[in-house]
PDB file of C-alpha atoms in Angstrom:
ATOM      1  CA  MET U1229     -11.080  36.554 -20.448  1.00 88.00           C
ATOM      2  CA  LYS U1230     -10.427  33.002 -19.324  1.00 95.00           C
ATOM      3  CA  PRO U1231     -11.018  29.490 -20.686  1.00 98.00           C
ATOM      4  CA  PHE U1232     -14.162  27.548 -19.830  1.00 98.00           C
ATOM      5  CA  ILE U1233     -13.145  25.352 -16.871  1.00 98.00           C
ATOM      6  CA  LEU U1234     -14.597  21.874 -16.346  1.00 98.00           C
ATOM      7  CA  VAL U1235     -13.561  20.006 -13.204  1.00 98.00           C
ATOM      8  CA  ASN U1236     -13.991  16.308 -13.906  1.00 98.00           C
ATOM      9  CA  CYS U1237     -13.134  13.528 -11.463  1.00 97.00           C
ATOM     10  CA  ALA U1238     -14.205  10.161 -10.109  1.00 97.00           C
ATOM     11  CA  MET U1239     -14.716   9.433  -6.433  1.00 97.00           C
ATOM     12  CA  SER U1240     -15.800   6.468  -4.366  1.00 97.00           C
ATOM     13  CA  ALA U1241     -19.229   6.306  -2.716  1.00 97.00           C
ATOM     14  CA  ASP U1242     -17.584   7.636   0.463  1.00 96.00           C
ATOM     15  CA  GLY U1243     -16.038  10.607  -1.325  1.00 96.00           C
ATOM     16  CA  LYS U1244     -12.423   9.498  -1.844  1.00 94.00           C
ATOM     17  CA  LEU U1245     -10.230   9.970  -4.921  1.00 93.00           C
ATOM     18  CA  ALA U1246      -7.671   7.345  -3.897  1.00 90.00           C
ATOM     19  CA  GLY U1247      -6.363   5.422  -0.899  1.00 86.00           C
ATOM     20  CA  THR U1248      -4.433   6.905   2.006  1.00 81.00           C
ATOM     21  CA  GLU U1249      -1.116   6.354   0.188  1.00 76.00           C
ATOM     22  CA  ARG U1250      -2.628   8.189  -2.811  1.00 74.00           C
ATOM     23  CA  ARG U1251      -2.337   4.942  -4.741  1.00 74.00           C
ATOM     24  CA  GLN U1252      -4.496   4.980  -7.871  1.00 78.00           C
ATOM     25  CA  ILE U1253      -7.616   2.803  -7.577  1.00 86.00           C
ATOM     26  CA  ARG U1254     -10.031   1.992 -10.402  1.00 92.00           C
ATOM     27  CA  ILE U1255     -13.225   3.906  -9.573  1.00 95.00           C
ATOM     28  CA  SER U1256     -14.778   4.729 -12.951  1.00 95.00           C
ATOM     29  CA  SER U1257     -17.013   2.296 -14.802  1.00 96.00           C
ATOM     30  CA  ASP U1258     -16.244   1.334 -18.405  1.00 96.00           C
ATOM     31  CA  GLU U1259     -18.983   3.732 -19.496  1.00 97.00           C
ATOM     32  CA  ASP U1260     -17.420   6.624 -17.594  1.00 96.00           C
ATOM     33  CA  ILE U1261     -13.973   5.884 -19.013  1.00 95.00           C
ATOM     34  CA  THR U1262     -15.472   6.058 -22.511  1.00 96.00           C
ATOM     35  CA  ARG U1263     -17.116   9.386 -21.604  1.00 97.00           C
ATOM     36  CA  VAL U1264     -13.807  10.853 -20.390  1.00 95.00           C
ATOM     37  CA  LYS U1265     -12.045   9.772 -23.579  1.00 94.00           C
ATOM     38  CA  GLY U1266     -14.705  11.653 -25.540  1.00 95.00           C
ATOM     39  CA  LEU U1267     -14.243  14.740 -23.369  1.00 95.00           C
ATOM     40  CA  ARG U1268     -10.537  14.805 -24.073  1.00 94.00           C
ATOM     41  CA  ARG U1269     -11.265  15.006 -27.792  1.00 95.00           C
ATOM     42  CA  LYS U1270     -13.479  18.061 -27.273  1.00 96.00           C
ATOM     43  CA  TYR U1271     -11.278  20.130 -24.942  1.00 98.00           C
ATOM     44  CA  ASP U1272      -8.176  22.138 -25.754  1.00 98.00           C
ATOM     45  CA  ALA U1273      -6.234  21.208 -22.612  1.00 98.00           C
ATOM     46  CA  ILE U1274      -6.071  18.867 -19.612  1.00 98.00           C
ATOM     47  CA  LEU U1275      -4.705  20.189 -16.317  1.00 98.00           C
ATOM     48  CA  VAL U1276      -3.388  18.290 -13.285  1.00 98.00           C
ATOM     49  CA  GLY U1277      -1.171  19.010 -10.321  1.00 96.00           C
ATOM     50  CA  VAL U1278       2.344  17.670  -9.893  1.00 96.00           C
ATOM     51  CA  GLY U1279       1.118  15.298  -7.184  1.00 93.00           C
ATOM     52  CA  THR U1280      -0.968  13.453  -9.768  1.00 93.00           C
ATOM     53  CA  VAL U1281       2.050  13.219 -12.077  1.00 95.00           C
ATOM     54  CA  ILE U1282       4.254  11.797  -9.305  1.00 93.00           C
ATOM     55  CA  ALA U1283       1.614   9.354  -8.051  1.00 90.00           C
ATOM     56  CA  ASP U1284       0.171   8.086 -11.353  1.00 91.00           C
ATOM     57  CA  ASP U1285       2.615   9.114 -14.143  1.00 94.00           C
ATOM     58  CA  PRO U1286      -0.255   9.742 -16.608  1.00 94.00           C
ATOM     59  CA  HIS U1287       0.179  10.412 -20.318  1.00 95.00           C
ATOM     60  CA  LEU U1288      -2.848  12.779 -20.421  1.00 96.00           C
ATOM     61  CA  THR U1289      -3.306  11.932 -24.093  1.00 96.00           C
ATOM     62  CA  ILE U1290      -5.818  10.198 -26.377  1.00 94.00           C
ATOM     63  CA  LYS U1291      -4.957   6.676 -27.521  1.00 90.00           C
ATOM     64  CA  ASN U1292      -3.592   6.572 -31.085  1.00 91.00           C
ATOM     65  CA  ALA U1293      -3.976  10.352 -31.503  1.00 94.00           C
ATOM     66  CA  THR U1294      -1.381  12.477 -33.267  1.00 95.00           C
ATOM     67  CA  PHE U1295       0.489  15.366 -31.645  1.00 96.00           C
ATOM     68  CA  ASP U1296      -1.973  17.902 -33.064  1.00 94.00           C
ATOM     69  CA  GLU U1297      -5.031  15.808 -32.123  1.00 96.00           C
ATOM     70  CA  ASN U1298      -4.052  15.498 -28.479  1.00 97.00           C
ATOM     71  CA  PRO U1299      -5.091  18.166 -25.969  1.00 97.00           C
ATOM     72  CA  VAL U1300      -2.382  20.364 -24.482  1.00 98.00           C
ATOM     73  CA  ARG U1301      -1.117  18.958 -21.167  1.00 98.00           C
ATOM     74  CA  ILE U1302      -0.844  21.479 -18.312  1.00 98.00           C
ATOM     75  CA  VAL U1303       0.880  20.640 -15.020  1.00 98.00           C
ATOM     76  CA  LEU U1304       0.950  22.868 -11.936  1.00 97.00           C
ATOM     77  CA  ASP U1305       4.393  22.456 -10.374  1.00 97.00           C
ATOM     78  CA  SER U1306       5.467  25.281  -8.072  1.00 94.00           C
ATOM     79  CA  HIS U1307       8.789  23.740  -7.036  1.00 93.00           C
ATOM     80  CA  GLY U1308      10.012  21.819 -10.090  1.00 95.00           C
ATOM     81  CA  ARG U1309       9.137  18.345  -8.781  1.00 96.00           C
ATOM     82  CA  ILE U1310       8.128  16.708 -12.074  1.00 96.00           C
ATOM     83  CA  PRO U1311      10.499  13.747 -12.636  1.00 94.00           C
ATOM     84  CA  ASP U1312      12.572  14.001 -15.809  1.00 93.00           C
ATOM     85  CA  SER U1313      11.188  10.595 -16.820  1.00 95.00           C
ATOM     86  CA  ALA U1314       7.524  11.636 -16.466  1.00 96.00           C
ATOM     87  CA  ARG U1315       5.337  10.675 -19.402  1.00 96.00           C
ATOM     88  CA  VAL U1316       3.803  14.162 -19.567  1.00 97.00           C
ATOM     89  CA  LEU U1317       7.201  15.321 -20.852  1.00 96.00           C
ATOM     90  CA  ASP U1318       7.230  13.002 -23.870  1.00 95.00           C
ATOM     91  CA  ASP U1319       6.645  14.150 -27.448  1.00 94.00           C
ATOM     92  CA  ARG U1320       3.076  12.860 -27.823  1.00 95.00           C
ATOM     93  CA  ALA U1321       1.530  16.253 -27.055  1.00 97.00           C
ATOM     94  CA  GLN U1322       2.427  19.831 -26.155  1.00 97.00           C
ATOM     95  CA  THR U1323       3.141  20.333 -22.461  1.00 97.00           C
ATOM     96  CA  ILE U1324       2.801  23.531 -20.443  1.00 98.00           C
ATOM     97  CA  ILE U1325       4.279  23.682 -16.946  1.00 97.00           C
ATOM     98  CA  VAL U1326       2.955  26.339 -14.601  1.00 97.00           C
ATOM     99  CA  THR U1327       5.382  27.187 -11.834  1.00 96.00           C
ATOM    100  CA  ASN U1328       6.227  30.154  -9.628  1.00 93.00           C
ATOM    101  CA  ASP U1329       8.778  32.935 -10.071  1.00 92.00           C
ATOM    102  CA  GLU U1330      11.302  31.285  -7.743  1.00 93.00           C
ATOM    103  CA  CYS U1331      11.533  27.958  -9.584  1.00 94.00           C
ATOM    104  CA  THR U1332      14.686  27.711 -11.714  1.00 91.00           C
ATOM    105  CA  LYS U1333      14.319  24.196 -13.139  1.00 92.00           C
ATOM    106  CA  ASP U1334      14.869  23.831 -16.899  1.00 91.00           C
ATOM    107  CA  TRP U1335      12.459  21.381 -18.548  1.00 90.00           C
ATOM    108  CA  GLY U1336      13.924  21.781 -22.029  1.00 88.00           C
ATOM    109  CA  ARG U1337      13.011  23.747 -25.125  1.00 87.00           C
ATOM    110  CA  ASP U1338       9.939  21.664 -26.012  1.00 91.00           C
ATOM    111  CA  VAL U1339       8.068  22.635 -22.829  1.00 95.00           C
ATOM    112  CA  ILE U1340       6.230  25.939 -22.452  1.00 96.00           C
ATOM    113  CA  VAL U1341       6.757  27.453 -18.987  1.00 96.00           C
ATOM    114  CA  ILE U1342       4.323  29.942 -17.444  1.00 96.00           C
ATOM    115  CA  ARG U1343       5.334  31.814 -14.293  1.00 92.00           C
ATOM    116  CA  GLY U1344       2.343  32.143 -11.973  1.00 86.00           C
ATOM    117  CA  GLY U1345       3.794  34.761  -9.633  1.00 84.00           C
ATOM    118  CA  PRO U1346       5.826  34.589  -6.410  1.00 90.00           C
ATOM    119  CA  GLY U1347       4.968  31.826  -3.950  1.00 86.00           C
ATOM    120  CA  ARG U1348       1.477  30.388  -4.529  1.00 88.00           C
ATOM    121  CA  ILE U1349       0.527  30.206  -8.206  1.00 93.00           C
ATOM    122  CA  ASN U1350      -2.079  32.812  -9.165  1.00 94.00           C
ATOM    123  CA  LEU U1351      -4.492  30.629 -11.134  1.00 96.00           C
ATOM    124  CA  THR U1352      -6.633  33.545 -12.276  1.00 96.00           C
ATOM    125  CA  ASN U1353      -3.670  35.201 -13.987  1.00 95.00           C
ATOM    126  CA  VAL U1354      -2.526  31.883 -15.454  1.00 97.00           C
ATOM    127  CA  MET U1355      -5.963  31.219 -16.957  1.00 97.00           C
ATOM    128  CA  HIS U1356      -5.915  34.647 -18.612  1.00 97.00           C
ATOM    129  CA  ILE U1357      -2.495  33.870 -20.108  1.00 97.00           C
ATOM    130  CA  LEU U1358      -3.749  30.535 -21.440  1.00 97.00           C
ATOM    131  CA  ALA U1359      -6.720  32.206 -23.110  1.00 97.00           C
ATOM    132  CA  GLN U1360      -5.217  35.444 -24.368  1.00 96.00           C
ATOM    133  CA  ASP U1361      -1.659  34.422 -25.257  1.00 96.00           C
ATOM    134  CA  LEU U1362      -2.054  30.737 -26.156  1.00 97.00           C
ATOM    135  CA  GLY U1363      -5.602  30.624 -27.502  1.00 97.00           C
ATOM    136  CA  ILE U1364      -6.817  27.902 -25.140  1.00 98.00           C
ATOM    137  CA  GLU U1365     -10.605  28.169 -24.926  1.00 98.00           C
ATOM    138  CA  ASN U1366     -11.482  25.306 -22.573  1.00 98.00           C
ATOM    139  CA  VAL U1367      -9.680  23.196 -19.977  1.00 98.00           C
ATOM    140  CA  ILE U1368     -10.492  19.956 -18.128  1.00 98.00           C
ATOM    141  CA  VAL U1369      -9.115  19.975 -14.581  1.00 98.00           C
ATOM    142  CA  GLU U1370      -8.626  16.348 -13.522  1.00 96.00           C
ATOM    143  CA  GLY U1371      -6.978  16.659 -10.098  1.00 88.00           C
ATOM    144  CA  GLY U1372      -5.775  16.169  -7.573  1.00 91.00           C
ATOM    145  CA  GLY U1373      -7.915  17.319  -4.723  1.00 93.00           C
ATOM    146  CA  GLU U1374      -5.848  20.348  -3.708  1.00 93.00           C
ATOM    147  CA  VAL U1375      -5.740  21.576  -7.304  1.00 96.00           C
ATOM    148  CA  ILE U1376      -9.519  21.223  -7.616  1.00 96.00           C
ATOM    149  CA  ALA U1377     -10.016  23.082  -4.325  1.00 94.00           C
ATOM    150  CA  SER U1378      -7.751  25.878  -5.590  1.00 95.00           C
ATOM    151  CA  PHE U1379      -9.872  26.331  -8.718  1.00 96.00           C
ATOM    152  CA  PHE U1380     -13.029  26.547  -6.624  1.00 95.00           C
ATOM    153  CA  ARG U1381     -11.283  28.925  -4.197  1.00 93.00           C
ATOM    154  CA  GLU U1382     -10.468  31.322  -7.029  1.00 94.00           C
ATOM    155  CA  ARG U1383     -14.025  30.948  -8.423  1.00 95.00           C
ATOM    156  CA  LEU U1384     -12.795  29.683 -11.781  1.00 97.00           C
ATOM    157  CA  VAL U1385     -14.898  26.514 -12.165  1.00 98.00           C
ATOM    158  CA  ASP U1386     -17.733  26.727 -14.720  1.00 98.00           C
ATOM    159  CA  ARG U1387     -18.907  23.114 -14.494  1.00 98.00           C
ATOM    160  CA  TYR U1388     -18.244  20.263 -12.060  1.00 98.00           C
ATOM    161  CA  SER U1389     -18.734  16.655 -13.140  1.00 98.00           C
ATOM    162  CA  VAL U1390     -18.090  13.819 -10.708  1.00 98.00           C
ATOM    163  CA  PHE U1391     -18.554  10.103 -11.276  1.00 98.00           C
ATOM    164  CA  VAL U1392     -19.529   8.364  -8.032  1.00 98.00           C
ATOM    165  CA  GLY U1393     -18.428   4.737  -8.200  1.00 97.00           C
ATOM    166  CA  GLY U1394     -19.799   1.734  -6.338  1.00 96.00           C
ATOM    167  CA  LEU U1395     -16.834   1.422  -4.012  1.00 95.00           C
ATOM    168  CA  ILE U1396     -15.924   2.275  -0.415  1.00 96.00           C
ATOM    169  CA  ILE U1397     -12.268   3.247   0.120  1.00 95.00           C
ATOM    170  CA  GLY U1398     -12.203   4.664   3.654  1.00 93.00           C
ATOM    171  CA  GLY U1399      -9.347   6.349   5.476  1.00 90.00           C
ATOM    172  CA  ARG U1400      -9.314   9.606   7.406  1.00 90.00           C
ATOM    173  CA  ASN U1401      -6.448  10.958   5.303  1.00 89.00           C
ATOM    174  CA  ALA U1402      -7.513   9.649   1.892  1.00 91.00           C
ATOM    175  CA  PRO U1403      -7.754  12.486  -0.667  1.00 91.00           C
ATOM    176  CA  THR U1404     -11.124  13.997  -1.569  1.00 93.00           C
ATOM    177  CA  PRO U1405     -12.226  16.045  -4.608  1.00 93.00           C
ATOM    178  CA  ALA U1406     -11.753  19.363  -2.759  1.00 91.00           C
ATOM    179  CA  ASP U1407      -8.796  18.673  -0.520  1.00 90.00           C
ATOM    180  CA  GLY U1408      -6.426  20.784   1.557  1.00 81.00           C
ATOM    181  CA  ASP U1409      -6.714  22.890   4.687  1.00 80.00           C
ATOM    182  CA  GLY U1410     -10.072  24.433   5.499  1.00 77.00           C
ATOM    183  CA  TRP U1411     -13.036  25.217   3.299  1.00 78.00           C
ATOM    184  CA  ALA U1412     -12.628  25.961  -0.404  1.00 76.00           C
ATOM    185  CA  VAL U1413     -14.228  29.338   0.397  1.00 80.00           C
ATOM    186  CA  PRO U1414     -15.518  30.526   3.818  1.00 83.00           C
ATOM    187  CA  GLU U1415     -19.199  30.072   2.960  1.00 85.00           C
ATOM    188  CA  GLY U1416     -18.715  26.995   0.773  1.00 90.00           C
ATOM    189  CA  VAL U1417     -19.567  26.829  -2.931  1.00 94.00           C
ATOM    190  CA  ARG U1418     -23.235  26.374  -3.800  1.00 96.00           C
ATOM    191  CA  LEU U1419     -23.980  24.063  -6.721  1.00 97.00           C
ATOM    192  CA  THR U1420     -27.024  23.477  -8.906  1.00 98.00           C
ATOM    193  CA  LEU U1421     -27.476  19.848  -9.958  1.00 98.00           C
ATOM    194  CA  ASP U1422     -27.924  19.875 -13.733  1.00 98.00           C
ATOM    195  CA  SER U1423     -28.078  16.140 -14.383  1.00 98.00           C
ATOM    196  CA  ALA U1424     -27.680  12.699 -12.835  1.00 98.00           C
ATOM    197  CA  GLU U1425     -27.048   9.652 -15.004  1.00 97.00           C
ATOM    198  CA  VAL U1426     -26.478   6.004 -14.102  1.00 98.00           C
ATOM    199  CA  MET U1427     -23.303   4.786 -15.826  1.00 97.00           C
ATOM    200  CA  GLY U1428     -22.551   1.148 -15.074  1.00 96.00           C
ATOM    201  CA  ASN U1429     -22.062   0.573 -11.362  1.00 95.00           C
ATOM    202  CA  GLY U1430     -22.103   4.263 -10.532  1.00 97.00           C
ATOM    203  CA  ALA U1431     -23.605   7.624 -11.386  1.00 98.00           C
ATOM    204  CA  LEU U1432     -22.391  10.758 -13.119  1.00 98.00           C
ATOM    205  CA  LEU U1433     -23.444  13.994 -11.399  1.00 98.00           C
ATOM    206  CA  THR U1434     -23.022  17.325 -13.178  1.00 98.00           C
ATOM    207  CA  PHE U1435     -23.281  20.651 -11.367  1.00 98.00           C
ATOM    208  CA  THR U1436     -23.062  24.382 -12.098  1.00 98.00           C
ATOM    209  CA  PRO U1437     -21.294  26.382  -9.335  1.00 97.00           C
ATOM    210  CA  HIS U1438     -22.664  29.688  -8.030  1.00 95.00           C
ATOM    211  CA  TYR U1439     -20.243  32.177  -6.503  1.00 90.00           C
TER     212      TYR U1439
END
């Protein structure tokens, strides 16, 4: 048993999530931003990697929502790199930090910590814990690129939605939606295009993966 996993991101027309310094750039149209806000109200949890927290310091909450109305915030952080001042550690929503067995950092009593095994976090086991022990039925994975690639690598993604914005970023080392070393899986991940919708100066593409 695992939660339903939606990977949702925005990329430029040349397939980049951000610039080479991983500086956040506005890619989504107003219409896509409204769509994402609606998604957050429907899903139990939002998941990002620690790199996204360090680069963007997101709240991962819904504007003007109460603690109980906000989705649970999940951060993958193998080595305890989340800054103590990070906004994902505030009291606006519940936060879960997924780390490995070797990490000894204490994030305080208000944070739920899940140990994902020695070394690399075992996402499959973590997803089972989220579903079976914490009752989380669905999760939006919002980045970054290496986190998204890891979910595809472990064949956990049920739906992939990507907004393609009218923007060229460029840069050989700029992050992409499935980043990291090598292919997500040796043969790639085949996708079926379910829908394509123009949203402002861009398009939303939604796919179903086949493993």
